[in-house]
Coordinates of C-alpha atoms and ligand atoms in Angstrom, one line a residue:
M1486 CA 58.8 90.7 87.1
Y1487 CA 62.3 90.9 85.5
S1488 CA 62.0 94.5 84.5
A1489 CA 65.4 95.7 85.7
Y1490 CA 68.7 94.1 84.8
I1491 CA 70.6 93.2 87.9
P1492 CA 74.4 93.5 87.2
Y1493 CA 76.9 91.4 89.1
G1494 CA 78.4 94.5 90.5
R1495 CA 78.0 98.2 90.3
Q1496 CA 78.8 101.5 92.0
L1497 CA 76.5 103.7 94.1
V1498 CA 77.0 107.4 93.8
D1499 CA 74.9 109.8 95.8
E1500 CA 74.5 113.6 96.0
E1501 CA 77.1 113.9 98.7
D1502 CA 79.7 112.2 96.4
I1503 CA 78.6 114.5 93.5
S1504 CA 79.0 117.7 95.7
A1505 CA 82.5 116.5 96.8
V1506 CA 83.6 116.2 93.2
V1507 CA 82.0 119.5 92.1
E1508 CA 83.8 121.3 94.9
V1509 CA 87.1 120.1 93.5
L1510 CA 86.1 121.2 90.0
R1511 CA 85.7 124.8 91.4
S1512 CA 89.0 124.7 93.2
D1513 CA 92.6 125.5 92.1
W1514 CA 93.7 121.8 91.9
L1515 CA 92.3 119.3 89.5
T1516 CA 95.2 116.8 89.9
T1517 CA 97.8 116.1 92.6
G1518 CA 96.4 118.6 95.0
P1519 CA 95.3 118.3 98.6
K1520 CA 92.7 115.6 98.0
V1521 CA 95.3 113.0 97.0
A1522 CA 97.0 113.2 100.4
E1523 CA 93.7 113.4 102.1
F1524 CA 92.5 110.2 100.5
E1525 CA 95.7 108.5 101.3
T1526 CA 95.4 109.5 105.0
A1527 CA 91.8 108.3 105.0
M1528 CA 93.0 105.0 103.7
T1529 CA 95.8 104.7 106.3
D1530 CA 93.3 105.6 109.0
Y1531 CA 90.9 103.0 107.7
T1532 CA 93.3 100.1 107.2
G1533 CA 95.8 100.9 110.0
A1534 CA 98.7 100.8 107.6
K1535 CA 101.4 103.5 108.0
Y1536 CA 101.8 104.7 104.4
A1537 CA 99.5 104.9 101.4
V1538 CA 100.2 105.8 97.8
A1539 CA 97.3 106.6 95.5
V1540 CA 97.6 105.9 91.8
S1541 CA 95.6 105.9 88.6
N1542 CA 94.2 102.3 88.9
G1543 CA 94.6 99.0 90.6
T1544 CA 96.8 97.6 87.9
A1545 CA 99.2 100.6 88.2
A1546 CA 99.2 99.9 91.9
L1547 CA 100.3 96.4 91.3
H1548 CA 102.9 97.6 88.8
A1549 CA 104.3 100.1 91.3
A1550 CA 104.5 97.4 94.0
M1551 CA 106.5 95.1 91.6
H1552 CA 108.8 98.0 90.9
A1553 CA 109.3 98.9 94.5
I1554 CA 110.5 95.4 95.4
G1555 CA 112.8 95.4 92.4
I1556 CA 111.2 92.8 90.2
G1557 CA 113.2 92.5 87.0
P1558 CA 114.2 90.1 84.3
G1559 CA 114.6 86.6 85.6
N1560 CA 112.8 87.2 88.9
E1561 CA 109.8 84.9 89.6
V1562 CA 106.7 86.0 91.4
I1563 CA 104.2 83.3 92.5
V1564 CA 100.6 84.2 91.7
P1565 CA 97.4 82.2 92.0
A1566 CA 96.0 80.6 88.9
I1567 CA 92.6 82.1 89.6
T1568 CA 92.7 85.9 89.6
F1569 CA 92.2 88.9 87.4
A1570 CA 94.9 88.9 84.7
A1571 CA 96.4 92.2 86.1
T1572 CA 98.0 90.3 89.1
A1573 CA 100.2 88.4 86.7
N1574 CA 100.5 91.1 84.0
S1575 CA 102.1 93.4 86.5
V1576 CA 105.0 90.9 86.9
L1577 CA 105.4 90.9 83.1
Y1578 CA 105.5 94.7 82.9
Q1579 CA 108.7 94.6 85.0
G1580 CA 110.2 91.8 82.9
G1581 CA 109.6 89.2 85.6
I1582 CA 108.1 85.8 85.3
P1583 CA 104.7 85.0 86.9
V1584 CA 104.7 81.5 88.3
F1585 CA 101.2 80.1 88.8
A1586 CA 100.3 78.2 92.0
D1587 CA 97.1 76.3 92.5
V1588 CA 94.3 77.3 94.8
E1589 CA 92.5 75.5 97.5
S1590 CA 89.4 73.8 96.1
D1591 CA 86.8 75.0 98.7
T1592 CA 87.9 78.7 98.9
L1593 CA 89.8 79.2 95.6
L1594 CA 92.5 81.0 97.7
L1595 CA 96.2 80.5 97.0
D1596 CA 97.3 77.1 98.3
P1597 CA 100.3 77.6 100.6
G1598 CA 101.4 74.0 99.9
D1599 CA 101.6 74.6 96.2
V1600 CA 103.3 78.0 96.7
E1601 CA 106.0 76.1 98.5
N1602 CA 106.2 73.6 95.6
K1603 CA 106.7 76.5 93.1
I1604 CA 109.6 78.3 94.9
T1605 CA 112.9 78.2 93.1
S1606 CA 116.2 80.1 93.5
N1607 CA 114.7 82.8 91.3
T1608 CA 111.6 83.4 93.3
K1609 CA 111.5 86.9 94.7
A1610 CA 107.9 87.4 95.9
I1611 CA 104.5 86.0 96.4
A1612 CA 101.4 87.9 95.2
A1613 CA 98.4 86.6 97.2
V1614 CA 94.9 87.4 96.0
D1615 CA 92.0 87.7 98.4
Y1616 CA 89.7 86.2 95.9
A1617 CA 86.1 87.3 96.1
G1618 CA 86.9 89.2 99.3
Q1619 CA 88.2 86.6 101.6
P1620 CA 91.7 87.0 103.0
C1621 CA 94.2 84.2 102.2
D1622 CA 95.9 82.1 104.8
Y1623 CA 98.4 84.9 105.7
D1624 CA 99.9 83.1 108.7
A1625 CA 101.1 80.3 106.4
L1626 CA 102.1 82.6 103.5
K1627 CA 104.0 84.9 105.8
E1628 CA 105.9 82.0 107.3
I1629 CA 106.8 80.7 103.8
A1630 CA 107.9 84.3 102.8
R1631 CA 110.0 84.6 105.9
R1632 CA 111.7 81.2 105.5
H1633 CA 112.6 81.8 101.8
D1634 CA 113.3 85.6 102.2
L1635 CA 110.5 86.6 99.8
F1636 CA 108.3 89.7 99.6
L1637 CA 104.6 89.2 100.3
I1638 CA 102.3 91.3 98.3
S1639 CA 98.6 91.2 98.9
D1640 CA 96.3 91.9 95.9
A1641 CA 93.3 93.0 98.0
C1642 CA 91.4 94.5 95.1
H1643 CA 88.5 92.3 96.2
A1644 CA 89.0 92.7 99.9
L1645 CA 88.8 96.3 101.1
G1646 CA 87.4 96.0 104.6
A1647 CA 88.1 92.3 105.0
E1648 CA 89.7 90.9 108.1
Y1649 CA 92.0 88.0 109.0
K1650 CA 92.3 87.1 112.7
G1651 CA 91.1 90.6 113.7
R1652 CA 93.5 92.4 111.4
K1653 CA 92.2 94.4 108.4
A1654 CA 93.4 93.9 104.8
G1655 CA 96.2 96.3 104.5
N1656 CA 98.2 94.9 107.5
L1657 CA 98.7 91.4 106.4
A1658 CA 101.6 91.7 103.9
D1659 CA 104.6 93.8 103.0
M1660 CA 102.3 95.8 100.6
T1661 CA 98.6 95.7 99.9
V1662 CA 97.0 96.8 96.7
F1663 CA 93.4 98.1 96.3
S1664 CA 91.4 99.1 93.2
F1665 CA 88.6 101.7 93.0
H1666 CA 87.1 100.5 89.8
P1667 CA 83.3 100.9 89.8
V1668 CA 82.6 97.2 90.5
K1669 CA 84.8 97.3 93.6
H1670 CA 83.8 98.3 97.2
I1671 CA 84.3 102.0 96.7
T1672 CA 85.0 103.8 93.5
T1673 CA 87.0 106.8 92.1
G1674 CA 86.0 105.9 88.5
E1675 CA 89.4 104.5 87.9
G1676 CA 91.9 104.4 90.8
G1677 CA 94.1 102.4 93.0
M1678 CA 96.2 102.5 96.2
I1679 CA 99.0 100.7 97.8
V1680 CA 99.4 100.6 101.6
T1681 CA 102.4 99.5 103.5
D1682 CA 104.3 100.0 106.8
R1683 CA 107.6 100.4 105.0
K1684 CA 108.6 104.0 104.2
E1685 CA 111.3 103.1 101.6
L1686 CA 108.7 101.1 99.5
A1687 CA 106.2 103.9 99.8
D1688 CA 108.8 106.5 98.7
K1689 CA 109.8 104.3 95.7
M1690 CA 106.2 104.1 94.6
R1691 CA 105.6 107.8 95.0
R1692 CA 108.4 108.4 92.5
F1693 CA 107.3 105.6 90.2
R1694 CA 103.8 107.1 89.8
N1695 CA 105.3 110.5 88.7
H1696 CA 107.8 109.6 86.0
G1697 CA 110.5 108.5 88.5
I1698 CA 110.8 112.2 89.6
D1699 CA 111.7 112.6 93.2
S1700 CA 109.4 115.3 94.4
D1701 CA 106.0 116.4 93.4
H1702 CA 105.0 119.9 92.3
R1703 CA 103.8 121.1 95.7
L1704 CA 106.9 119.9 97.5
R1705 CA 109.1 121.7 95.0
E1706 CA 107.0 124.8 95.4
S1707 CA 107.3 124.6 99.2
Q1708 CA 111.0 124.2 98.9
G1709 CA 111.1 127.2 96.6
T1710 CA 113.1 125.3 94.0
W1711 CA 112.7 124.7 90.3
Y1712 CA 115.1 121.8 90.3
Y1713 CA 114.1 118.1 90.2
E1714 CA 115.8 114.9 89.2
M1715 CA 114.4 111.8 87.5
E1716 CA 116.2 109.0 89.2
V1717 CA 114.4 105.9 87.7
L1718 CA 112.2 105.3 84.7
G1719 CA 108.7 105.8 86.1
Y1720 CA 105.3 106.4 84.6
N1721 CA 102.4 108.8 84.8
Y1722 CA 100.3 106.8 87.1
R1723 CA 98.9 109.8 89.0
I1724 CA 95.4 110.0 90.2
T1725 CA 93.4 113.3 90.1
D1726 CA 92.0 115.4 93.0
I1727 CA 88.6 115.0 91.3
Q1728 CA 88.8 111.2 91.7
C1729 CA 90.2 111.4 95.3
A1730 CA 87.4 113.6 96.4
L1731 CA 85.0 110.9 95.2
G1732 CA 87.1 108.3 97.0
I1733 CA 87.1 110.1 100.3
S1734 CA 83.3 110.6 100.2
Q1735 CA 82.8 106.9 99.2
L1736 CA 85.1 105.6 101.9
R1737 CA 82.8 107.1 104.6
K1738 CA 80.0 104.8 103.5
L1739 CA 82.1 101.6 103.3
P1740 CA 81.2 100.2 106.8
D1741 CA 77.5 100.4 105.9
W1742 CA 78.1 98.9 102.4
L1743 CA 80.2 96.1 103.8
S1744 CA 77.4 95.1 106.2
R1745 CA 74.9 95.2 103.3
R1746 CA 77.1 92.9 101.2
R1747 CA 77.6 90.5 104.1
R1748 CA 73.8 90.4 104.8
F1749 CA 73.0 89.7 101.1
A1750 CA 75.6 86.9 101.0
E1751 CA 74.0 85.3 104.1
N1752 CA 70.7 85.6 102.4
Y1753 CA 72.0 83.8 99.3
N1754 CA 73.6 81.1 101.5
H1755 CA 70.2 80.5 103.2
L1756 CA 68.0 80.8 100.1
L1757 CA 70.2 78.5 98.0
H1758 CA 70.8 75.8 100.6
G1759 CA 69.8 72.4 99.3
T1760 CA 69.5 73.6 95.6
G1761 CA 72.8 71.9 94.5
F1762 CA 74.5 75.3 94.3
I1763 CA 77.6 75.2 96.6
P1764 CA 78.9 78.6 97.8
L1765 CA 82.6 78.9 98.4
T1766 CA 83.7 78.1 101.9
T1767 CA 84.4 81.0 104.3
R1768 CA 87.1 80.2 106.9
P1769 CA 86.2 80.7 110.5
H1770 CA 88.9 83.3 111.4
V1771 CA 88.1 85.8 108.6
R1772 CA 85.6 88.5 107.9
H1773 CA 84.7 88.3 104.3
A1774 CA 84.3 91.5 102.3
Y1775 CA 82.2 90.0 99.6
H1776 CA 83.4 91.8 96.5
L1777 CA 81.9 88.8 94.7
Y1778 CA 79.4 86.1 95.6
V1779 CA 80.8 82.9 94.0
G1780 CA 79.7 79.3 94.1
R1781 CA 79.9 76.1 92.1
L1782 CA 77.1 74.6 90.1
P1783 CA 76.4 70.9 90.4
L1784 CA 78.7 68.7 88.3
S1785 CA 75.7 67.3 86.6
S1786 CA 74.5 70.7 85.4
D1787 CA 75.4 72.6 82.2
R1788 CA 76.8 76.0 83.1
K1789 CA 76.2 77.5 79.7
T1790 CA 72.5 76.6 79.8
I1791 CA 72.1 77.9 83.4
F1792 CA 74.1 81.1 82.6
Q1793 CA 71.9 81.8 79.6
Y1794 CA 68.7 81.1 81.5
L1795 CA 69.7 83.7 84.1
R1796 CA 71.0 86.3 81.6
D1797 CA 67.7 85.9 79.6
R1798 CA 65.9 86.9 82.8
G1799 CA 67.9 90.0 83.4
I1800 CA 70.3 88.5 85.9
G1801 CA 73.9 89.6 85.4
V1802 CA 75.7 86.4 86.3
N1803 CA 79.4 86.2 85.5
V1804 CA 82.4 83.9 85.7
H1805 CA 85.5 84.8 87.7
Y1806 CA 88.0 83.7 86.4
L1807 CA 89.5 81.6 83.6
P1808 CA 92.8 80.5 85.1
V1809 CA 95.1 83.3 83.9
Y1810 CA 97.6 81.0 82.2
L1811 CA 94.9 79.6 79.9
H1812 CA 94.5 83.0 78.2
P1813 CA 96.0 82.9 74.6
Y1814 CA 98.7 85.4 75.5
Y1815 CA 100.0 83.3 78.4
R1816 CA 99.8 80.1 76.4
K1817 CA 101.7 81.6 73.5
N1818 CA 104.3 83.6 75.4
L1819 CA 105.0 81.5 78.5
G1820 CA 104.4 78.2 76.7
I1821 CA 102.0 77.1 79.4
T1822 CA 99.7 74.1 78.7
P1823 CA 96.5 73.0 80.5
G1824 CA 97.0 70.8 83.6
L1825 CA 99.4 73.2 85.4
C1826 CA 96.9 73.9 88.3
P1827 CA 94.4 71.1 88.2
T1828 CA 92.3 72.3 91.1
A1829 CA 91.8 75.8 89.5
E1830 CA 91.0 74.3 86.1
K1831 CA 88.5 71.9 87.5
A1832 CA 86.8 74.6 89.7
Y1833 CA 86.6 77.0 86.8
E1834 CA 84.3 74.6 84.9
Q1835 CA 81.5 74.9 87.5
L1836 CA 82.0 78.5 88.8
I1837 CA 79.4 81.1 88.7
T1838 CA 79.2 84.6 90.2
L1839 CA 75.8 85.9 91.3
P1840 CA 75.0 89.6 91.5
L1841 CA 76.2 91.2 94.7
H1842 CA 76.6 94.9 95.4
H1843 CA 75.7 97.3 98.1
G1844 CA 73.1 99.1 95.9
M1845 CA 71.0 95.9 95.7
D1846 CA 68.1 95.2 97.9
E1847 CA 66.7 92.0 99.5
V1848 CA 64.0 91.6 96.9
Q1849 CA 66.6 91.5 94.2
V1850 CA 68.6 88.9 96.1
K1851 CA 65.5 86.7 96.4
T1852 CA 64.8 87.2 92.7
V1853 CA 68.3 86.0 91.8
A1854 CA 68.1 83.0 94.2
H1855 CA 64.7 81.9 92.9
T1856 CA 65.7 82.2 89.3
L1857 CA 68.8 80.2 89.9
Q1858 CA 66.7 77.6 91.6
Q1859 CA 64.4 77.4 88.6
A1860 CA 67.4 77.2 86.3
L1861 CA 68.8 74.3 88.2
V1862 CA 65.5 72.4 88.0
A1863 CA 65.1 73.2 84.3
A1864 CA 68.7 72.3 83.4
Ligands
PLP2548 C1 90.2 94.9 89.8 C2 91.4 94.1 90.0 C3 92.6 94.5 89.7 C4 92.9 95.7 88.8 O1 92.3 96.9 89.2 P1 92.0 98.0 88.1 O2 91.7 99.2 89.0 O3 90.9 97.6 87.3 O4 93.2 98.2 87.3 C5 93.7 93.7 90.0 N1 93.5 92.6 90.7 C6 92.3 92.1 91.0 C7 92.2 90.8 91.7 C8 91.2 92.8 90.7 O5 90.0 92.4 90.9

């Protein structure tokens, strides 16, 4: 019955994707060729943002965004306690200080009230995370950013295809960051993208991904000039044409994959109703993209036992995430102690992520739900 392991997330790659990649392998360009611009255009078409900059991974995309808004030593960026470490790490890469704000207990999204509490004269930006695939309260966050003259960055690595009040992720902040890691909605193996309506920010990020050099190879060739200048210290954060060909092909399937993810999440909600498992709340004015299906176990239950029960039966449950500042690196280097964000810390104790990806089927969803139900009875 439990023959196949069901991971919490995984990619789906079909023959069409493979052909798209092979075609590039036979072409003249392996990196920074026509597929990069084509993938960027596909993403601006999809999200509705004006500019897109593709980079080597989602973390590089966050780093480029922090660079573009000029984060440097002494600058504070407010980040949620519950996110993947990269959101906060990208602030440290620039010498800035990540300041952790608490999350709302029912959605685990950045709490605008606590963002306001954490603002100081050194605050330069807010990095909101659309945790699990649900957009944050952007009306509130935008208003705070406007009032305090802060940049608003959306880490939408969980939220490609999500919507807030009829607007897609990519149009809800000054810059929006996506990841194409295999567990995300679409994959390029490794890959990331920033979308924005602001040309000056896009231009800065284009330079940043290519050593700080002001024009790429093709542009120089078209200008017939050998000359280039390095204006700032950048990195090699380029993505390859091979990867972008995969991304373009994957993006075509996104609408179908999103509806599968949404349907499976609904199935879970239905199947787990009354078992004691409480899914996170979805706000009425959003369309959830369901990168993750996350809920809370009952306070009376022991997560370790339930986790092991499911893993032993081939179900790839996971936990997203330990509040970032509780990682040893943050405790040691930022001197943070437990108690900083009590809602996040309390929620973390009961959180569990159930398998959810577009390559699953309804039978697997049922298997997961039934096994969790049994675990809750047994525990
Ligand atoms: C995946 C992810 C990232 C980083 O993306 P990579 O492509 O793995 O570097 C950043 N933030 C969040 C919230 C993520 O889930």
